[in-house]
């Protein structure tokens, strides 16, 4: 029996040395230590032993069990360590691999054109003024000579927060705020996002951008306005660009004009882009209405001023040959990467 036990000890030990999985180790445990295992079978035969021998064999059997249990634990640990090493070999971090390159973006075409416009006016001594997009009806309409029910409000239908608060339809509201707070000389541009309740199509978006300009001082004339606009268009569209003023009506300027520039595609000969006209409309302007000056506490007997509003989106579309305004707002990388 002693020999049988020593053989079980030896067999278990060599079987464990060859076991290469958790399942194999578990099979060995069942084979040697299980209820129907080899060790149990030996112990069953202990009934036939003498009273002296029984405790000795019993003790030996316990030692063999303890030894095998320990060996099983060791085998499991070795296996775990081996598995860890194997995982490291396949999943490990290769620090010599090149890193993922950062994709470097660039300015949105609208921002490019807007930055260019700003720097032209800054070069002429203008300051940049900014204000809220959620605006009081007063600053957007009333102060600009457009009282409630004025027909000109129809062309600038907007989004209403409530009776008195709206999304601004032009950045003139910023200019009104500036004139309220500051006596002339005033020489500012107001770039920014504006809103109109328009149906979306290739040339209309409910959100677009404007750059308005305002100069108020003693003796400011229409000649100053025209000179300023000429300098601006030559800078942004090229030295050969000219302008043409057509009489118009805005409630906030008197006189008012719409301004065309010579077509940037054909140079005035007539083409598809300018619809054979040779001219493209890009902005509106005029001399600030005396009533608007008075609304802001500026004496219209002493001061005069000019103002203009340029569509940034339309200018960007012209400059880059973009034929659908929606492309400017969809943020499709395939489109934006072209600029
Ligand atoms: C356009 C072009 C324009 C103005 C904006 C303005 C601002 C003040 C006073 C007087 Cl504070 N005018 N801005 C003037 C003329 C045209 O925008 O096509 N607007 C519908």
mmCIF file of N, CA and C and ligand atoms in Angstrom, residues 139 143-144 146 155-156 169-177 179 188 190 194 196 210-214 216 225 248-259 281-289 292-293 296 305-311, ligand 1:
data_model
loop_
_atom_site.group_PDB
_atom_site.id
_atom_site.type_symbol
_atom_site.label_atom_id
_atom_site.label_comp_id
_atom_site.label_asym_id
_atom_site.label_seq_id
_atom_site.Cartn_x
_atom_site.Cartn_y
_atom_site.Cartn_z
ATOM 1 N N UNK A 139 -33.042 97.141 -31.567
ATOM 2 C CA UNK A 139 -31.738 97.355 -32.211
ATOM 3 C C UNK A 139 -31.690 96.849 -33.644
ATOM 4 N N UNK A 143 -34.692 101.050 -34.271
ATOM 5 C CA UNK A 143 -33.684 102.109 -34.307
ATOM 6 C C UNK A 143 -33.205 102.375 -35.730
ATOM 7 N N UNK A 144 -33.416 101.378 -36.621
ATOM 8 C CA UNK A 144 -32.983 101.524 -38.010
ATOM 9 C C UNK A 144 -34.112 102.041 -38.899
ATOM 10 N N UNK A 146 -37.215 101.181 -38.981
ATOM 11 C CA UNK A 146 -38.177 100.174 -39.430
ATOM 12 C C UNK A 146 -39.139 99.845 -38.292
ATOM 13 N N UNK A 155 -38.930 91.821 -46.034
ATOM 14 C CA UNK A 155 -37.772 91.256 -46.736
ATOM 15 C C UNK A 155 -36.749 90.697 -45.748
ATOM 16 N N UNK A 156 -36.973 90.933 -44.463
ATOM 17 C CA UNK A 156 -36.044 90.434 -43.443
ATOM 18 C C UNK A 156 -36.792 89.659 -42.371
ATOM 19 N N UNK A 169 -31.186 90.043 -38.025
ATOM 20 C CA UNK A 169 -31.244 89.825 -39.480
ATOM 21 C C UNK A 169 -30.095 90.535 -40.175
ATOM 22 N N UNK A 170 -29.376 91.358 -39.445
ATOM 23 C CA UNK A 170 -28.215 92.072 -39.992
ATOM 24 C C UNK A 170 -27.350 92.494 -38.797
ATOM 25 N N UNK A 171 -26.094 92.820 -39.064
ATOM 26 C CA UNK A 171 -25.243 93.217 -37.943
ATOM 27 C C UNK A 171 -25.325 94.722 -37.672
ATOM 28 N N UNK A 172 -26.257 95.413 -38.355
ATOM 29 C CA UNK A 172 -26.481 96.849 -38.080
ATOM 30 C C UNK A 172 -26.753 97.085 -36.607
ATOM 31 N N UNK A 173 -27.388 96.085 -35.970
ATOM 32 C CA UNK A 173 -27.715 96.216 -34.545
ATOM 33 C C UNK A 173 -26.460 96.522 -33.716
ATOM 34 N N UNK A 174 -25.338 95.950 -34.129
ATOM 35 C CA UNK A 174 -24.082 96.207 -33.416
ATOM 36 C C UNK A 174 -23.649 97.662 -33.621
ATOM 37 N N UNK A 175 -23.908 98.158 -34.824
ATOM 38 C CA UNK A 175 -23.528 99.548 -35.115
ATOM 39 C C UNK A 175 -24.386 100.532 -34.333
ATOM 40 N N UNK A 176 -25.692 100.201 -34.207
ATOM 41 C CA UNK A 176 -26.577 101.048 -33.391
ATOM 42 C C UNK A 176 -26.073 101.086 -31.944
ATOM 43 N N UNK A 177 -25.732 99.920 -31.420
ATOM 44 C CA UNK A 177 -25.223 99.848 -30.035
ATOM 45 C C UNK A 177 -23.950 100.682 -29.886
ATOM 46 N N UNK A 179 -23.046 103.332 -31.738
ATOM 47 C CA UNK A 179 -23.364 104.770 -31.828
ATOM 48 C C UNK A 179 -24.026 105.274 -30.547
ATOM 49 N N UNK A 188 -16.106 101.654 -37.898
ATOM 50 C CA UNK A 188 -16.130 100.249 -37.472
ATOM 51 C C UNK A 188 -16.612 99.319 -38.588
ATOM 52 N N UNK A 190 -18.573 95.411 -38.641
ATOM 53 C CA UNK A 190 -19.264 94.443 -37.791
ATOM 54 C C UNK A 190 -19.474 93.153 -38.571
ATOM 55 N N UNK A 194 -25.864 86.067 -39.235
ATOM 56 C CA UNK A 194 -27.209 86.647 -39.206
ATOM 57 C C UNK A 194 -28.244 85.614 -39.640
ATOM 58 N N UNK A 196 -32.313 84.721 -41.273
ATOM 59 C CA UNK A 196 -33.541 85.110 -41.982
ATOM 60 C C UNK A 196 -34.402 83.867 -42.099
ATOM 61 N N UNK A 210 -22.573 88.362 -42.641
ATOM 62 C CA UNK A 210 -22.524 89.701 -43.202
ATOM 63 C C UNK A 210 -21.357 90.447 -42.584
ATOM 64 N N UNK A 211 -20.845 91.369 -43.363
ATOM 65 C CA UNK A 211 -19.888 92.303 -42.784
ATOM 66 C C UNK A 211 -20.433 93.698 -43.095
ATOM 67 N N UNK A 212 -20.819 94.397 -42.044
ATOM 68 C CA UNK A 212 -21.309 95.762 -42.242
ATOM 69 C C UNK A 212 -20.215 96.734 -41.848
ATOM 70 N N UNK A 213 -20.237 97.899 -42.479
ATOM 71 C CA UNK A 213 -19.278 98.939 -42.131
ATOM 72 C C UNK A 213 -19.997 100.231 -41.824
ATOM 73 N N UNK A 214 -19.422 101.047 -40.967
ATOM 74 C CA UNK A 214 -20.040 102.327 -40.600
ATOM 75 C C UNK A 214 -18.958 103.363 -40.327
ATOM 76 N N UNK A 216 -18.885 107.448 -39.215
ATOM 77 C CA UNK A 216 -19.608 108.671 -38.855
ATOM 78 C C UNK A 216 -18.593 109.704 -38.368
ATOM 79 N N UNK A 225 -17.593 107.167 -49.390
ATOM 80 C CA UNK A 225 -18.170 105.809 -49.465
ATOM 81 C C UNK A 225 -17.700 105.108 -50.737
ATOM 82 N N UNK A 248 -31.274 102.703 -54.927
ATOM 83 C CA UNK A 248 -32.083 101.681 -54.252
ATOM 84 C C UNK A 248 -32.783 102.342 -53.083
ATOM 85 N N UNK A 249 -33.489 101.546 -52.295
ATOM 86 C CA UNK A 249 -34.080 102.115 -51.079
ATOM 87 C C UNK A 249 -33.837 101.211 -49.882
ATOM 88 N N UNK A 250 -33.228 101.760 -48.840
ATOM 89 C CA UNK A 250 -33.198 101.120 -47.524
ATOM 90 C C UNK A 250 -33.772 102.147 -46.547
ATOM 91 N N UNK A 251 -34.544 101.748 -45.565
ATOM 92 C CA UNK A 251 -35.123 102.721 -44.624
ATOM 93 C C UNK A 251 -34.057 103.419 -43.785
ATOM 94 N N UNK A 252 -32.870 102.809 -43.649
ATOM 95 C CA UNK A 252 -31.839 103.315 -42.734
ATOM 96 C C UNK A 252 -30.757 104.139 -43.416
ATOM 97 N N UNK A 253 -30.830 104.254 -44.773
ATOM 98 C CA UNK A 253 -29.868 105.111 -45.484
ATOM 99 C C UNK A 253 -30.613 106.016 -46.468
ATOM 100 N N UNK A 254 -30.042 107.197 -46.723
ATOM 101 C CA UNK A 254 -30.637 108.130 -47.684
ATOM 102 C C UNK A 254 -29.549 109.069 -48.182
ATOM 103 N N UNK A 255 -29.171 109.051 -49.450
ATOM 104 C CA UNK A 255 -29.640 108.082 -50.454
ATOM 105 C C UNK A 255 -29.069 106.672 -50.228
ATOM 106 N N UNK A 256 -29.675 105.690 -50.919
ATOM 107 C CA UNK A 256 -29.225 104.292 -50.818
ATOM 108 C C UNK A 256 -28.834 103.782 -52.202
ATOM 109 N N UNK A 257 -27.985 102.775 -52.203
ATOM 110 C CA UNK A 257 -27.599 102.184 -53.491
ATOM 111 C C UNK A 257 -27.266 100.712 -53.327
ATOM 112 N N UNK A 258 -27.486 99.974 -54.408
ATOM 113 C CA UNK A 258 -26.953 98.612 -54.484
ATOM 114 C C UNK A 258 -25.709 98.689 -55.346
ATOM 115 N N UNK A 259 -24.722 97.862 -54.981
ATOM 116 C CA UNK A 259 -23.424 97.969 -55.657
ATOM 117 C C UNK A 259 -23.091 96.669 -56.378
ATOM 118 N N UNK A 281 -23.980 91.674 -58.252
ATOM 119 C CA UNK A 281 -24.320 92.471 -57.065
ATOM 120 C C UNK A 281 -23.679 91.848 -55.832
ATOM 121 N N UNK A 282 -22.962 92.649 -55.033
ATOM 122 C CA UNK A 282 -22.349 92.077 -53.829
ATOM 123 C C UNK A 282 -22.693 92.818 -52.541
ATOM 124 N N UNK A 283 -23.170 94.066 -52.658
ATOM 125 C CA UNK A 283 -23.433 94.767 -51.400
ATOM 126 C C UNK A 283 -24.448 95.896 -51.564
ATOM 127 N N UNK A 284 -24.934 96.381 -50.405
ATOM 128 C CA UNK A 284 -25.830 97.528 -50.367
ATOM 129 C C UNK A 284 -25.191 98.600 -49.498
ATOM 130 N N UNK A 285 -25.518 99.861 -49.784
ATOM 131 C CA UNK A 285 -24.876 100.926 -49.018
ATOM 132 C C UNK A 285 -25.692 102.221 -49.067
ATOM 133 N N UNK A 286 -25.215 103.223 -48.395
ATOM 134 C CA UNK A 286 -25.871 104.529 -48.454
ATOM 135 C C UNK A 286 -25.346 105.453 -47.370
ATOM 136 N N UNK A 287 -25.897 106.678 -47.362
ATOM 137 C CA UNK A 287 -25.556 107.631 -46.307
ATOM 138 C C UNK A 287 -26.530 107.397 -45.145
ATOM 139 N N UNK A 288 -25.996 107.285 -43.938
ATOM 140 C CA UNK A 288 -26.832 106.952 -42.780
ATOM 141 C C UNK A 288 -27.971 107.967 -42.664
ATOM 142 N N UNK A 289 -29.197 107.461 -42.575
ATOM 143 C CA UNK A 289 -30.385 108.308 -42.469
ATOM 144 C C UNK A 289 -30.265 109.178 -41.217
ATOM 145 N N UNK A 292 -31.704 107.872 -38.069
ATOM 146 C CA UNK A 292 -30.966 106.794 -37.387
ATOM 147 C C UNK A 292 -29.892 107.403 -36.479
ATOM 148 N N UNK A 293 -29.215 108.443 -36.978
ATOM 149 C CA UNK A 293 -28.207 109.126 -36.156
ATOM 150 C C UNK A 293 -28.874 109.718 -34.903
ATOM 151 N N UNK A 296 -29.739 107.493 -32.039
ATOM 152 C CA UNK A 296 -28.602 107.066 -31.216
ATOM 153 C C UNK A 296 -27.970 108.228 -30.459
ATOM 154 N N UNK A 305 -22.694 110.280 -42.033
ATOM 155 C CA UNK A 305 -21.973 109.006 -42.085
ATOM 156 C C UNK A 305 -22.401 108.163 -43.271
ATOM 157 N N UNK A 306 -21.567 107.176 -43.580
ATOM 158 C CA UNK A 306 -22.001 106.186 -44.582
ATOM 159 C C UNK A 306 -21.960 104.800 -43.966
ATOM 160 N N UNK A 307 -22.745 103.918 -44.582
ATOM 161 C CA UNK A 307 -22.792 102.533 -44.102
ATOM 162 C C UNK A 307 -22.909 101.598 -45.292
ATOM 163 N N UNK A 308 -22.456 100.376 -45.102
ATOM 164 C CA UNK A 308 -22.595 99.373 -46.177
ATOM 165 C C UNK A 308 -22.706 97.992 -45.551
ATOM 166 N N UNK A 309 -23.305 97.099 -46.318
ATOM 167 C CA UNK A 309 -23.437 95.709 -45.856
ATOM 168 C C UNK A 309 -23.029 94.761 -46.966
ATOM 169 N N UNK A 310 -22.069 93.872 -46.667
ATOM 170 C CA UNK A 310 -21.556 92.932 -47.677
ATOM 171 C C UNK A 310 -21.909 91.505 -47.273
ATOM 172 N N UNK A 311 -22.406 90.736 -48.242
ATOM 173 C CA UNK A 311 -22.692 89.321 -47.975
ATOM 174 C C UNK A 311 -21.407 88.510 -48.031
HETATM 175 C C1 LIG B 1 -28.116 95.192 -47.645
HETATM 176 C C2 LIG B 1 -26.853 95.822 -47.330
HETATM 177 C C3 LIG B 1 -26.781 97.601 -45.764
HETATM 178 C C4 LIG B 1 -26.502 99.201 -44.068
HETATM 179 C C5 LIG B 1 -26.502 97.916 -44.475
HETATM 180 C C6 LIG B 1 -26.551 100.494 -42.009
HETATM 181 C C7 LIG B 1 -26.258 100.461 -40.663
HETATM 182 C C8 LIG B 1 -26.572 101.529 -39.900
HETATM 183 C C9 LIG B 1 -27.137 102.632 -40.439
HETATM 184 C C10 LIG B 1 -27.393 102.633 -41.774
HETATM 185 CL CL1 LIG B 1 -26.272 101.486 -38.245
HETATM 186 N N1 LIG B 1 -27.096 101.563 -42.536
HETATM 187 N N2 LIG B 1 -26.231 99.429 -42.742
HETATM 188 C C11 LIG B 1 -26.746 100.201 -44.980
HETATM 189 C C12 LIG B 1 -27.024 99.875 -46.294
HETATM 190 C C13 LIG B 1 -27.046 98.572 -46.690
HETATM 191 O O1 LIG B 1 -26.772 96.282 -46.035
HETATM 192 O O2 LIG B 1 -28.286 94.701 -48.727
HETATM 193 N N3 LIG B 1 -29.028 95.195 -46.681
HETATM 194 C C14 LIG B 1 -30.331 94.631 -46.820
#
